[in-house]
PDB file of C-alpha atoms and ligand atoms in Angstrom:
ATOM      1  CA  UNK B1157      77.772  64.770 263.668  1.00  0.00           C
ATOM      2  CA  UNK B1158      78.348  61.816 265.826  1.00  0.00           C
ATOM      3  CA  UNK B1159      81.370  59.312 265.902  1.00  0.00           C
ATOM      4  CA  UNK B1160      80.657  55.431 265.002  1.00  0.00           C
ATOM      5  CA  UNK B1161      82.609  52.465 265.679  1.00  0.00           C
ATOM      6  CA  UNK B1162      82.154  50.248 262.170  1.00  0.00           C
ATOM      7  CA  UNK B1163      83.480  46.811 261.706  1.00  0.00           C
ATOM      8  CA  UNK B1164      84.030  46.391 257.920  1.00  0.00           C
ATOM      9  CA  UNK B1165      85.701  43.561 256.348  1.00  0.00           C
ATOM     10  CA  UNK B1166      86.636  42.517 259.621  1.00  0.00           C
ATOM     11  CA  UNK B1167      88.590  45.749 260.588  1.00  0.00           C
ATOM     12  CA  UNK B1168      87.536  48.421 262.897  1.00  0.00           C
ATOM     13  CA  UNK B1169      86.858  52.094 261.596  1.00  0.00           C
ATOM     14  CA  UNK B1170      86.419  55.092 263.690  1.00  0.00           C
ATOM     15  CA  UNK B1171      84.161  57.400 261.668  1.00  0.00           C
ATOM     16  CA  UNK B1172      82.867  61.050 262.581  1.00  0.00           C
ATOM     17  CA  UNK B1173      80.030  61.308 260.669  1.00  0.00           C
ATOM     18  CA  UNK B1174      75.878  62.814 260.328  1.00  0.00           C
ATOM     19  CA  UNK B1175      74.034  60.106 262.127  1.00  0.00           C
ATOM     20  CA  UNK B1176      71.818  59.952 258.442  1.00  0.00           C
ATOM     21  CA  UNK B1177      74.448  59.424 256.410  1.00  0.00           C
ATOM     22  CA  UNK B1178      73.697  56.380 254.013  1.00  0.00           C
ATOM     23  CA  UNK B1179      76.323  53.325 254.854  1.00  0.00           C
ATOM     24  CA  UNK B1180      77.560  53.537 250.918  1.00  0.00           C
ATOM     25  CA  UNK B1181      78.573  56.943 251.054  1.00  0.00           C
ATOM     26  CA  UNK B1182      80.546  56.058 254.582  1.00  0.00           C
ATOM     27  CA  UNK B1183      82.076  53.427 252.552  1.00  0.00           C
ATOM     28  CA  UNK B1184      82.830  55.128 249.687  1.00  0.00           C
ATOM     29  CA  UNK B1185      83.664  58.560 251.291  1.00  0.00           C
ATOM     30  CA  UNK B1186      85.173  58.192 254.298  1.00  0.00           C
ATOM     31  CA  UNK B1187      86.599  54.595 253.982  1.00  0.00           C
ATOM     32  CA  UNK B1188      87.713  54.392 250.774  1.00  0.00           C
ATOM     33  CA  UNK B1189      85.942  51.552 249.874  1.00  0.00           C
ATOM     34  CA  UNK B1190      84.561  52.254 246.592  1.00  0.00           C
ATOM     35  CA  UNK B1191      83.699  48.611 245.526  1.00  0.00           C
ATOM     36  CA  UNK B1192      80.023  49.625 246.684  1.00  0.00           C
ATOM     37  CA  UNK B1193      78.313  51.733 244.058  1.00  0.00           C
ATOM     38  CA  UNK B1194      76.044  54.063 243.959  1.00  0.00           C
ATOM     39  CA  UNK B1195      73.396  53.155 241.345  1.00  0.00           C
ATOM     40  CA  UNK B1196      69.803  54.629 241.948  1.00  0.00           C
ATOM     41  CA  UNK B1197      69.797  55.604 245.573  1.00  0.00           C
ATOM     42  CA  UNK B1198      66.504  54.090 246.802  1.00  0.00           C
ATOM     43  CA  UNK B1199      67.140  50.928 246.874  1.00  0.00           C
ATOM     44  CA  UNK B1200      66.365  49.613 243.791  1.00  0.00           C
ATOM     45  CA  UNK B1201      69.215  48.854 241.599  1.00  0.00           C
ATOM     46  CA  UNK B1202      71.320  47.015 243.901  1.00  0.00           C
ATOM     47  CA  UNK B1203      74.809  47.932 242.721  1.00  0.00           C
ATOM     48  CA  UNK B1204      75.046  49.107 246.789  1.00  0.00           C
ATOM     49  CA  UNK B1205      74.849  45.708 248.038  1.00  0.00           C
ATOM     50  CA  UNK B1206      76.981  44.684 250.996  1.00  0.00           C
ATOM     51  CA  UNK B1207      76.045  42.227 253.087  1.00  0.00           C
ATOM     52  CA  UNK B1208      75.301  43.136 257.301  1.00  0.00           C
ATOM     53  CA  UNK B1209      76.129  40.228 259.193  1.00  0.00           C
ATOM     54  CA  UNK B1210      75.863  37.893 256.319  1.00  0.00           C
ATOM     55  CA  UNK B1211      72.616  39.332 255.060  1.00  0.00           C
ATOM     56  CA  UNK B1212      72.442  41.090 251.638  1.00  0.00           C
ATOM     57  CA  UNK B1213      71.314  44.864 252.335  1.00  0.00           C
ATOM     58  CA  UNK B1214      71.109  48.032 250.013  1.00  0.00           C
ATOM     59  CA  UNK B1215      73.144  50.127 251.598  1.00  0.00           C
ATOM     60  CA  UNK B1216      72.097  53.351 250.156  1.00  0.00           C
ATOM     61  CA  UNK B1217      68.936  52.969 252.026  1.00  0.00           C
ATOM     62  CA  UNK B1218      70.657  51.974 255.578  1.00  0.00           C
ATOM     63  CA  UNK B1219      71.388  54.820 257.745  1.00  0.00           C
ATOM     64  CA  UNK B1220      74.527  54.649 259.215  1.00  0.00           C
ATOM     65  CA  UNK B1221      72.504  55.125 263.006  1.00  0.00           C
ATOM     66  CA  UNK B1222      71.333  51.999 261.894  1.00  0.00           C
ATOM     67  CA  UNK B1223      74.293  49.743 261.697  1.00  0.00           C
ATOM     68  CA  UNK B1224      74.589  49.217 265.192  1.00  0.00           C
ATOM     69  CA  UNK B1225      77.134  46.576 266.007  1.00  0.00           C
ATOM     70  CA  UNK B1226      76.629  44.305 262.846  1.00  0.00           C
ATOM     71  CA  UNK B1227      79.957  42.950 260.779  1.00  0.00           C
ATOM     72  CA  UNK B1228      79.704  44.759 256.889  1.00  0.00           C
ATOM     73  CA  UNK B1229      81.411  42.829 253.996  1.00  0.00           C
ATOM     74  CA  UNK B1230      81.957  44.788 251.373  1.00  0.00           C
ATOM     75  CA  UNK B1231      82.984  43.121 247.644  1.00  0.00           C
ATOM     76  CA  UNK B1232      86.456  44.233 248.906  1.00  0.00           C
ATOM     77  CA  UNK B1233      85.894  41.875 251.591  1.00  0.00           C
ATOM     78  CA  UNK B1234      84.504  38.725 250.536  1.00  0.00           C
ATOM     79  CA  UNK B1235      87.884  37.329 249.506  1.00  0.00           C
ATOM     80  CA  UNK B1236      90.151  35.234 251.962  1.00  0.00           C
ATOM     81  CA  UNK B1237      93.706  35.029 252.333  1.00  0.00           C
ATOM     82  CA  UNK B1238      93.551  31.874 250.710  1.00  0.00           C
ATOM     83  CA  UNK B1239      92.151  33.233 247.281  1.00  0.00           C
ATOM     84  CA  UNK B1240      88.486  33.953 245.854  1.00  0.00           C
ATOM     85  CA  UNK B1241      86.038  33.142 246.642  1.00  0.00           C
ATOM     86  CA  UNK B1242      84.251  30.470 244.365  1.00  0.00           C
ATOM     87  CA  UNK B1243      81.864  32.661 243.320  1.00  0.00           C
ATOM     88  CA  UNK B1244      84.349  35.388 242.461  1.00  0.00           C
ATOM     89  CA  UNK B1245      86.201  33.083 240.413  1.00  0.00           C
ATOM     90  CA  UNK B1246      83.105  31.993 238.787  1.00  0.00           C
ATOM     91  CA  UNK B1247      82.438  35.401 237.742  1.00  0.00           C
ATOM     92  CA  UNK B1248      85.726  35.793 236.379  1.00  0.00           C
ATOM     93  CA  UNK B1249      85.717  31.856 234.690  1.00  0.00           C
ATOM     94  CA  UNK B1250      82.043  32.602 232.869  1.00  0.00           C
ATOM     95  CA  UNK B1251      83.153  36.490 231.830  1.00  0.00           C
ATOM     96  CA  UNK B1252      79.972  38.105 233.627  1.00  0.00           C
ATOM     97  CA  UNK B1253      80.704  41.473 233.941  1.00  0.00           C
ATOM     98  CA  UNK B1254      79.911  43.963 230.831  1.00  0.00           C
ATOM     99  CA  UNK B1255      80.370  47.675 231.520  1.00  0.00           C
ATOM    100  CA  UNK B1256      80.854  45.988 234.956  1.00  0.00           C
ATOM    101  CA  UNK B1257      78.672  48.918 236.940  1.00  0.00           C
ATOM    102  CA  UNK B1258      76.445  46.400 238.852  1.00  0.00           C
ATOM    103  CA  UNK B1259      79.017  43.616 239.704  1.00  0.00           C
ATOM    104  CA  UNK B1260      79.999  44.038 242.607  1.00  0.00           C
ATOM    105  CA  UNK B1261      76.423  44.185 243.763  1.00  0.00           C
ATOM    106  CA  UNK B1262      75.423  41.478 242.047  1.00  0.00           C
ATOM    107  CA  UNK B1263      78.756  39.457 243.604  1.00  0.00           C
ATOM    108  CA  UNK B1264      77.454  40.292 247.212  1.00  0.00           C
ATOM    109  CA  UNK B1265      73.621  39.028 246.342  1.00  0.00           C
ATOM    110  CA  UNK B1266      75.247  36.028 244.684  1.00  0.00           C
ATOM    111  CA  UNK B1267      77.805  34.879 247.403  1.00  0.00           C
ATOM    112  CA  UNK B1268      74.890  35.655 250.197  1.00  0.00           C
ATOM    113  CA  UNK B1269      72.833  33.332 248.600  1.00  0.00           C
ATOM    114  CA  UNK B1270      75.424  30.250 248.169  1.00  0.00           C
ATOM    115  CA  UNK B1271      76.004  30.892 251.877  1.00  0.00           C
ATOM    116  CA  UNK B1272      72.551  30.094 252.677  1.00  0.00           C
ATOM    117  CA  UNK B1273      72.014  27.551 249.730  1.00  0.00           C
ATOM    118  CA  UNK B1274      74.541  25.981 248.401  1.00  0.00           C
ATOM    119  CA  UNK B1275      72.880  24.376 245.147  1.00  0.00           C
ATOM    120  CA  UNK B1276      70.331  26.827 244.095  1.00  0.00           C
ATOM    121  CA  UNK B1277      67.990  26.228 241.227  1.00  0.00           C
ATOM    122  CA  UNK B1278      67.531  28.324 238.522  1.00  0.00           C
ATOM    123  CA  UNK B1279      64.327  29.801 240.666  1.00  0.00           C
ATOM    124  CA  UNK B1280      65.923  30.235 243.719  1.00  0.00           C
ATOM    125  CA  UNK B1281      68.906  32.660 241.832  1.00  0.00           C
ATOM    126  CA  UNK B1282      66.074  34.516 239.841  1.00  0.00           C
ATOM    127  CA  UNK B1283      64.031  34.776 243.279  1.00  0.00           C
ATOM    128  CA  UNK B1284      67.806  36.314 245.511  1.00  0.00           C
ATOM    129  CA  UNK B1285      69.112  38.093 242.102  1.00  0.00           C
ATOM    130  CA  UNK B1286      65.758  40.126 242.118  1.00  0.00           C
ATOM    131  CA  UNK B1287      66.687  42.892 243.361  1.00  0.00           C
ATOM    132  CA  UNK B1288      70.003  43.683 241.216  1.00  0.00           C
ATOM    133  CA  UNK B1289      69.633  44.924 237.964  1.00  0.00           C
ATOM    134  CA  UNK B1290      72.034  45.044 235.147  1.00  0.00           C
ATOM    135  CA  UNK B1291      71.335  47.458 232.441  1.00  0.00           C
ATOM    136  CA  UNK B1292      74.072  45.655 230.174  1.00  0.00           C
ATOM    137  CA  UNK B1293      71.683  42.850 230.706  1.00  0.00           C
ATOM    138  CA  UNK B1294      74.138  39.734 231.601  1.00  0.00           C
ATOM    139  CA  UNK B1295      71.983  37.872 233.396  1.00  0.00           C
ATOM    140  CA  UNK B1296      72.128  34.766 231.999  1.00  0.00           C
ATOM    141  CA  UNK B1297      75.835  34.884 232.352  1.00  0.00           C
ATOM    142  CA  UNK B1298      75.165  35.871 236.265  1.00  0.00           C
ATOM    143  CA  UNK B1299      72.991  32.605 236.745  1.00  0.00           C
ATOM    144  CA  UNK B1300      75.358  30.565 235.125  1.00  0.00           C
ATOM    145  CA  UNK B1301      78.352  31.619 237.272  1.00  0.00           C
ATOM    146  CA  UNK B1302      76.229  30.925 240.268  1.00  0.00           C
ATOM    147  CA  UNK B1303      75.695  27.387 239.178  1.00  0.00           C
ATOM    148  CA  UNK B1304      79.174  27.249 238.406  1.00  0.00           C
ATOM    149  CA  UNK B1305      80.445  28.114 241.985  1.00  0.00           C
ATOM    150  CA  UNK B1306      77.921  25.703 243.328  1.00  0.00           C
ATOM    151  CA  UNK B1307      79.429  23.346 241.737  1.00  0.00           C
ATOM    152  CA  UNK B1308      83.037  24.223 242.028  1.00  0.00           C
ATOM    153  CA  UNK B1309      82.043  24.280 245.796  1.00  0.00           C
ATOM    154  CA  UNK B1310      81.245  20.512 245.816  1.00  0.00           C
ATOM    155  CA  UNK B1311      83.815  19.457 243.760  1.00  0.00           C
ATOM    156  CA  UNK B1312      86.165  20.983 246.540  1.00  0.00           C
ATOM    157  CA  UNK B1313      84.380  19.574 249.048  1.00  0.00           C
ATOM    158  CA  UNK B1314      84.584  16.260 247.702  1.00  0.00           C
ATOM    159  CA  UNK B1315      81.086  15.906 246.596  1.00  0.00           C
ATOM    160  CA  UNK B1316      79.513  14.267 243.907  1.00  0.00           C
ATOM    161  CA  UNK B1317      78.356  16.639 240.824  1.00  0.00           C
ATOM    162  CA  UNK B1318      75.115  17.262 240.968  1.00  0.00           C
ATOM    163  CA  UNK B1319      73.026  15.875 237.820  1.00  0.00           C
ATOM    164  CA  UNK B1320      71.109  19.236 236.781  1.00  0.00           C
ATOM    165  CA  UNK B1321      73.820  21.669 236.061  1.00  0.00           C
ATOM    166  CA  UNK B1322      77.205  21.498 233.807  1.00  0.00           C
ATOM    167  CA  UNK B1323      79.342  24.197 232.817  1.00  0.00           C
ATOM    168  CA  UNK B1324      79.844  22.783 229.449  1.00  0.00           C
ATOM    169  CA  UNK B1325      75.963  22.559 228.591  1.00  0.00           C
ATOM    170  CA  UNK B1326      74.929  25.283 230.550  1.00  0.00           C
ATOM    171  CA  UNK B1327      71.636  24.105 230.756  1.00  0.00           C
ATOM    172  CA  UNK B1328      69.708  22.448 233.869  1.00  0.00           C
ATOM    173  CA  UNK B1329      68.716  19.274 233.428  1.00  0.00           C
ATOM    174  CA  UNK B1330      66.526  18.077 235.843  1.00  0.00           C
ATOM    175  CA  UNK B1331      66.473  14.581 237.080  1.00  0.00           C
ATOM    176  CA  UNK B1332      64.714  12.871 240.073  1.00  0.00           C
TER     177      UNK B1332
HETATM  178 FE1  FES D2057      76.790  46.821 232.990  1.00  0.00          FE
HETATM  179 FE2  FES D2057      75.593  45.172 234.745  1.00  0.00          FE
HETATM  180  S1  FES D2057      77.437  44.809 233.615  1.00  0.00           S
HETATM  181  S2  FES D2057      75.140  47.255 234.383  1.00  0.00           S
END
């Protein structure tokens, strides 16, 4: 056993735990935050997916040794005081979830992604989704929320609307 310092959702945890324990069951065990789930357990699923200084990880396969001193968000994290995120209220605006077992996963890979680029095509979501599965199979309801945050995004932003995405076709049109 060893004792860790963790900051999660931008809070500080004092943990005494086996320097191999995975970082979901830390989460889920001895923080209480059971957002993460535990799907397959060697990192292929996804439904563990938290994001370690801003980067999507599978955190059944992360050792909590490992962690060192980078900043977890877990799905219990990603909202602000202000509200939802867009993508979270994309998820809920386009009905995603089915059984609901992979969401939260599936959330963090999303949101990661929008951080990095904020109008994805329909490649670049198939290409970060990879690695989250959904056995319900709602995929095409995942990529659509992710355009739909894009967009949402810009719209707050005061940008224009992009050309190859609208909620009410759901289709990408492509235009040069
Ligand atoms: Fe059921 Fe994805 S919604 S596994």
């Amino acid at each position: 056993m060893a004792n860790f310092t963790l900051t999660v959702n931008n809070q500080e945890y004092q943990t005494d735990v086996d320097p191999e324990m995975p970082l979901m069951w830390v989460l889920r065990d001895k923080l209480g935050l059971v957002g993460t789930r535990y799907g397959c357990g060697i990192g292929l699923c996804g439904a563990c997916t938290v994001h370690l200084d801003s980067t999507p990880v599978k955190s059944c396969m992360l050792r909590i040794s490992d962690v060192q001193d980078a900043a977890v968000t877990t799905i219990e994290g990603l909202a602000s005081d202000t509200g939802l995120q867009a993508v979270q209220q994309a998820w809920i605006d386009q009905d995603v979830a089915q059984c609901g077992y992979c969401q939260a996963g599936q959330i963090m890979s999303a949101a990661a992604l929008l951080a990095s680029t904020p109008d994805p095509t329909d490649e670049d979501i198939d290409a970060a989704m990879a690695g989250n599965y959904c056995r319900c199979g709602t995929y095409v309801r995942i990529r659509a929320a992710i355009h739909a945050a894009a967009a949402d995004t810009r719209k707050a932003n005061g940008q224009n609307e992009v050309s190859w995405w609208t909620p009410e076709k759901n289709t990408v049109e492509v235009s040069s």
